[in-house]
Coordinates of C-alpha atoms in Angstrom, one line a residue:
M1 CA 97.5 95.1 101.9
R2 CA 98.3 98.9 102.7
D3 CA 101.1 100.6 100.6
H4 CA 101.0 103.7 102.5
V5 CA 102.0 103.7 106.2
E6 CA 103.1 106.4 108.9
T7 CA 105.7 105.7 111.3
S8 CA 105.1 106.9 114.9
S9 CA 107.9 109.9 114.2
G10 CA 106.2 111.1 111.3
L11 CA 108.2 109.3 108.1
V12 CA 106.2 107.9 105.5
L13 CA 106.5 104.5 103.8
R14 CA 105.0 104.2 100.5
R15 CA 105.4 102.2 97.5
W16 CA 108.1 103.4 95.1
T17 CA 106.8 105.5 92.3
P18 CA 108.3 106.3 88.7
G19 CA 108.7 110.0 89.9
D20 CA 111.4 108.8 92.8
A21 CA 114.1 107.8 90.0
A22 CA 116.2 110.5 90.3
A23 CA 116.5 110.3 93.9
V24 CA 117.5 106.3 93.3
R25 CA 120.2 107.2 91.3
A26 CA 121.4 109.8 93.8
A27 CA 121.2 107.1 96.6
F28 CA 123.2 104.4 94.7
A29 CA 125.6 107.2 93.7
D30 CA 126.8 107.1 97.1
P31 CA 129.9 104.8 97.5
L32 CA 128.7 103.2 100.4
M33 CA 125.7 101.8 98.3
R34 CA 128.0 99.4 96.5
G35 CA 126.6 96.2 96.5
Q36 CA 123.0 97.1 97.7
S37 CA 121.4 96.0 94.1
S38 CA 122.9 93.3 91.7
E39 CA 122.4 95.5 89.3
Q40 CA 124.3 98.8 88.4
V41 CA 122.0 101.8 89.3
D42 CA 123.8 104.7 87.4
S43 CA 121.6 106.3 85.6
V44 CA 118.1 107.7 85.3
R45 CA 117.1 104.7 83.3
A46 CA 118.1 102.0 85.7
A47 CA 116.6 103.7 88.3
E48 CA 113.3 103.4 86.5
S49 CA 114.4 99.4 86.2
W50 CA 115.1 99.5 89.7
I51 CA 111.5 100.8 90.7
A52 CA 109.9 98.7 88.1
E53 CA 111.4 95.8 89.4
R54 CA 110.2 96.3 92.8
G55 CA 106.7 96.8 91.5
G56 CA 107.2 93.8 90.0
Q57 CA 108.0 92.0 93.0
W58 CA 104.8 93.7 94.8
A59 CA 102.4 92.2 92.2
Q60 CA 103.6 88.9 92.8
G61 CA 103.7 88.7 96.6
S62 CA 107.7 87.7 96.4
A63 CA 109.0 91.3 97.9
F64 CA 107.7 94.6 99.1
A65 CA 109.3 97.6 99.0
F66 CA 108.9 101.1 100.3
A67 CA 110.4 104.4 99.8
V68 CA 111.4 106.1 103.2
V69 CA 109.9 109.7 103.1
E70 CA 110.1 112.8 105.3
G71 CA 107.0 115.0 105.0
D72 CA 108.1 117.1 102.4
G73 CA 108.4 113.7 100.5
T74 CA 112.3 113.7 100.5
V75 CA 113.3 110.1 100.0
L76 CA 115.3 109.2 103.1
G77 CA 116.0 105.3 101.7
N78 CA 114.2 102.2 101.1
V79 CA 112.9 99.1 103.7
S80 CA 111.7 96.1 102.4
V81 CA 110.8 92.7 103.0
G82 CA 111.8 90.1 100.3
A83 CA 112.0 86.4 100.0
V84 CA 108.7 86.0 101.1
N85 CA 107.8 82.0 101.6
R86 CA 104.1 81.8 102.4
Q87 CA 104.4 78.3 103.5
H88 CA 106.3 79.3 106.5
A89 CA 105.3 82.8 106.7
T90 CA 109.0 84.5 106.6
G91 CA 110.7 87.1 104.9
W92 CA 114.3 88.5 104.7
V93 CA 114.2 92.1 105.6
S94 CA 116.6 94.9 104.0
Y95 CA 117.2 98.2 104.4
W96 CA 119.3 101.3 103.0
T97 CA 119.4 105.1 103.6
T98 CA 120.4 108.2 102.1
A99 CA 123.5 109.7 103.7
V100 CA 121.2 112.9 104.5
A101 CA 119.1 110.3 106.8
R102 CA 122.3 108.0 108.3
G103 CA 122.1 108.4 112.0
R104 CA 119.3 109.9 112.9
G105 CA 117.1 106.7 113.5
V106 CA 115.8 106.6 110.2
A107 CA 116.6 103.1 109.1
S108 CA 115.4 101.6 112.8
E109 CA 112.1 103.4 112.9
A110 CA 111.3 102.0 109.2
C111 CA 112.4 98.8 110.0
R112 CA 109.9 98.6 113.2
T113 CA 107.3 99.9 111.1
L114 CA 108.1 97.7 108.0
S115 CA 108.1 94.7 110.5
Q116 CA 104.7 95.4 112.1
W117 CA 103.4 96.1 108.3
A118 CA 104.5 92.5 107.4
F119 CA 103.1 90.9 110.7
D120 CA 99.5 92.4 110.2
D121 CA 99.2 93.2 106.3
A122 CA 101.4 90.4 104.8
G123 CA 100.4 87.9 107.2
L124 CA 104.5 87.0 108.1
F125 CA 105.3 85.4 111.4
R126 CA 109.0 85.6 111.2
L127 CA 111.4 88.2 109.4
E128 CA 114.7 87.7 109.1
L129 CA 117.6 89.8 108.6
G130 CA 121.7 90.0 108.4
H131 CA 124.6 92.3 108.0
R132 CA 128.3 92.1 107.7
V133 CA 129.8 91.9 111.2
N134 CA 132.1 94.9 110.0
N135 CA 129.2 97.0 110.0
P136 CA 127.9 98.1 113.5
A137 CA 125.7 100.5 112.0
S138 CA 123.7 97.9 110.3
C139 CA 123.4 95.9 113.8
R140 CA 122.8 99.0 115.6
V141 CA 119.7 99.1 113.4
A142 CA 118.4 95.7 113.9
R143 CA 118.4 95.6 117.6
A144 CA 116.6 99.1 117.5
A145 CA 114.2 97.6 115.5
G146 CA 113.6 94.9 117.8
F147 CA 115.4 91.9 115.8
T148 CA 117.2 89.6 118.1
V149 CA 120.6 88.0 117.1
E150 CA 120.0 84.5 116.3
G151 CA 123.9 83.4 115.1
L152 CA 126.7 84.0 112.3
Q153 CA 127.0 82.7 108.9
R154 CA 130.6 82.3 108.2
Q155 CA 132.0 83.9 104.7
R156 CA 128.4 84.1 103.8
L157 CA 128.8 86.9 101.2
A158 CA 131.5 88.2 99.2
Y159 CA 132.1 91.8 98.0
D160 CA 135.1 92.7 95.6
G161 CA 136.5 89.1 96.3
V162 CA 136.5 89.0 100.1
R163 CA 134.4 86.8 102.0
H164 CA 132.3 88.6 104.9
D165 CA 131.0 86.7 108.2
V166 CA 127.2 88.0 108.4
E167 CA 125.5 88.2 111.8
L168 CA 122.1 86.9 111.2
H169 CA 118.6 88.7 113.3
A170 CA 115.4 87.8 113.5
R171 CA 112.1 89.1 114.7
L172 CA 108.8 87.0 115.6
A173 CA 105.4 88.0 115.3
T174 CA 105.0 87.1 119.1
D175 CA 108.1 89.2 120.1
P176 CA 107.2 92.1 122.2
L177 CA 107.7 95.5 120.9
H178 CA 110.6 97.9 122.4

């Protein structure tokens, strides 16, 4: 499986490396990143642990995370397919971007590229993703990346003691490219 993929706009999806720890720590310092990791990523050491966990998942074949970087190496975000189920050829897509990357189409481009990688390289057939219904930006990313709305998962997520509905999207290997 390729661990380095270029998007049509020149962004690069590549495996996370230990050298990305400062960028990961800075990304998780953003208040909008709360809840994007099950563990606090509030130090370089915690960021190194976060990166190492991604590497372990890759080695096990259970999840595949990519740093989304510009040509100069600046980290703009993360895109991953996790919860890989080989029997059913399914996976769960997630993504986040740094503050400077938001609104530039980075997440959509990365998700489109990741999806094709998941179909071609990882041999998956169905990809799913979900977002809180109060997050229209994430919905725009999903739709722009070719994911179709399939339904509403009522009160699926809890943040700070508040339950949130989640809109479920999916993309199949047989879906047309946008």
